[in-house]
């Protein structure tokens, strides 16, 4: 895991969560800002996933390794899944789903970094 990239993903996810929340409150639909933030998050998550999966052998505890791998694989799916949902669903709930997905990405990314830091000593 790349620590600086982890915090960039968390910052972008937090920004996306706030923007999507405001959009939901104002009953706005998906636009280029939301898609751009989601795309940046997705690129960062893909890099972290590749780096994490390559180096996950360093995680000694099998349960932590499984959790780490599950989070990494899930992280790749969340921005894409909520983005497609927002494209198809034309209500404020789509932006609510994007906000929740962004929150999930931030939390799972932090947890992956914690597991990685403990494994690396």
Short mmCIF file of C-alpha atoms in Angstrom, two decimals:
data_model
loop_
_atom_site.label_atom_id
_atom_site.label_comp_id
_atom_site.label_asym_id
_atom_site.label_seq_id
_atom_site.Cartn_x
_atom_site.Cartn_y
_atom_site.Cartn_z
CA UNK A 1 0.00 0.00 0.00
CA UNK A 2 1.14 3.52 -0.72
CA UNK A 3 0.42 5.65 2.33
CA UNK A 4 0.14 8.97 0.48
CA UNK A 5 -2.24 7.42 -2.04
CA UNK A 6 -4.34 6.00 0.81
CA UNK A 7 -4.86 9.48 2.23
CA UNK A 8 -5.55 10.92 -1.23
CA UNK A 9 -8.25 8.27 -1.75
CA UNK A 10 -9.72 9.03 1.68
CA UNK A 11 -9.74 12.78 0.93
CA UNK A 12 -11.35 12.30 -2.48
CA UNK A 13 -13.90 9.87 -1.05
CA UNK A 14 -14.79 12.33 1.70
CA UNK A 15 -15.19 15.08 -0.89
CA UNK A 16 -17.37 12.80 -3.04
CA UNK A 17 -19.46 11.87 -0.01
CA UNK A 18 -20.08 15.55 0.82
CA UNK A 19 -20.83 16.56 -2.77
CA UNK A 20 -23.16 13.59 -3.32
CA UNK A 21 -24.91 14.36 -0.01
CA UNK A 22 -25.48 17.96 -1.08
CA UNK A 23 -26.73 16.73 -4.46
CA UNK A 24 -29.15 14.38 -2.71
CA UNK A 25 -30.48 17.20 -0.52
CA UNK A 26 -30.93 19.46 -3.54
CA UNK A 27 -32.42 16.64 -5.62
CA UNK A 28 -29.70 16.94 -8.28
CA UNK A 29 -28.68 14.16 -10.62
CA UNK A 30 -25.31 12.72 -11.57
CA UNK A 31 -22.99 15.10 -13.41
CA UNK A 32 -19.38 15.38 -14.56
CA UNK A 33 -18.11 16.42 -11.11
CA UNK A 34 -19.45 13.26 -9.48
CA UNK A 35 -18.18 11.08 -12.33
CA UNK A 36 -14.76 12.75 -12.27
CA UNK A 37 -14.35 12.25 -8.53
CA UNK A 38 -15.47 8.63 -8.82
CA UNK A 39 -13.02 8.05 -11.68
CA UNK A 40 -10.11 9.52 -9.69
CA UNK A 41 -11.03 7.36 -6.71
CA UNK A 42 -11.27 4.29 -8.94
CA UNK A 43 -7.81 4.90 -10.43
CA UNK A 44 -6.30 5.25 -6.97
CA UNK A 45 -8.07 2.15 -5.71
CA UNK A 46 -6.86 0.11 -8.68
CA UNK A 47 -3.25 1.11 -7.98
CA UNK A 48 -3.66 0.29 -4.27
CA UNK A 49 -5.28 -3.05 -5.09
CA UNK A 50 -2.46 -4.11 -7.39
CA UNK A 51 0.20 -3.00 -4.89
CA UNK A 52 -1.64 -4.63 -1.99
CA UNK A 53 -2.30 -7.96 -3.69
CA UNK A 54 1.31 -8.23 -4.84
CA UNK A 55 2.65 -7.60 -1.34
CA UNK A 56 0.02 -9.26 0.81
CA UNK A 57 2.29 -12.23 1.48
CA UNK A 58 3.91 -10.05 4.14
CA UNK A 59 0.73 -10.24 6.22
CA UNK A 60 1.38 -13.16 8.53
CA UNK A 61 -2.06 -13.65 10.09
CA UNK A 62 -4.31 -15.60 7.72
CA UNK A 63 -7.48 -13.91 8.94
CA UNK A 64 -6.01 -10.43 8.44
CA UNK A 65 -4.72 -11.46 5.01
CA UNK A 66 -8.20 -12.65 4.01
CA UNK A 67 -9.80 -9.45 5.31
CA UNK A 68 -7.19 -7.37 3.49
CA UNK A 69 -7.74 -9.20 0.20
CA UNK A 70 -11.53 -8.99 0.52
CA UNK A 71 -11.39 -5.24 1.17
CA UNK A 72 -9.04 -4.67 -1.76
CA UNK A 73 -11.23 -6.58 -4.20
CA UNK A 74 -14.39 -4.91 -2.89
CA UNK A 75 -12.82 -1.45 -3.13
CA UNK A 76 -12.50 -1.81 -6.90
CA UNK A 77 -16.21 -2.59 -7.26
CA UNK A 78 -17.78 0.08 -5.03
CA UNK A 79 -17.09 3.28 -7.07
CA UNK A 80 -18.06 1.55 -10.31
CA UNK A 81 -21.18 0.00 -8.80
CA UNK A 82 -22.47 3.19 -7.22
CA UNK A 83 -21.63 5.13 -10.39
CA UNK A 84 -23.69 2.78 -12.54
CA UNK A 85 -26.50 2.88 -10.00
CA UNK A 86 -26.51 6.66 -10.15
CA UNK A 87 -26.64 6.56 -13.95
CA UNK A 88 -29.68 4.27 -13.97
CA UNK A 89 -31.57 5.60 -10.94
CA UNK A 90 -32.89 9.09 -11.58
CA UNK A 91 -33.86 10.03 -8.03
CA UNK A 92 -32.13 11.66 -5.08
CA UNK A 93 -31.53 8.19 -3.65
CA UNK A 94 -28.92 7.59 -6.33
CA UNK A 95 -26.80 10.39 -4.86
CA UNK A 96 -27.42 8.95 -1.40
CA UNK A 97 -26.03 5.63 -2.61
CA UNK A 98 -22.99 7.38 -4.06
CA UNK A 99 -22.41 9.14 -0.72
CA UNK A 100 -22.66 5.86 1.20
CA UNK A 101 -20.35 4.15 -1.31
CA UNK A 102 -17.80 6.96 -0.93
CA UNK A 103 -17.95 6.57 2.85
CA UNK A 104 -17.41 2.81 2.50
CA UNK A 105 -14.37 3.38 0.26
CA UNK A 106 -12.84 5.78 2.78
CA UNK A 107 -13.36 3.41 5.71
CA UNK A 108 -12.14 0.29 3.89
CA UNK A 109 -9.09 2.12 2.54
CA UNK A 110 -8.12 3.25 6.04
CA UNK A 111 -8.61 -0.28 7.35
CA UNK A 112 -6.44 -1.73 4.58
CA UNK A 113 -3.72 0.77 5.44
CA UNK A 114 -3.96 -0.22 9.13
CA UNK A 115 -3.58 -3.91 8.30
CA UNK A 116 -0.68 -3.13 5.97
CA UNK A 117 1.11 -0.95 8.55
CA UNK A 118 0.81 -3.61 11.27
CA UNK A 119 2.10 -6.32 8.92
CA UNK A 120 5.05 -4.17 7.82
CA UNK A 121 5.95 -3.38 11.44
#
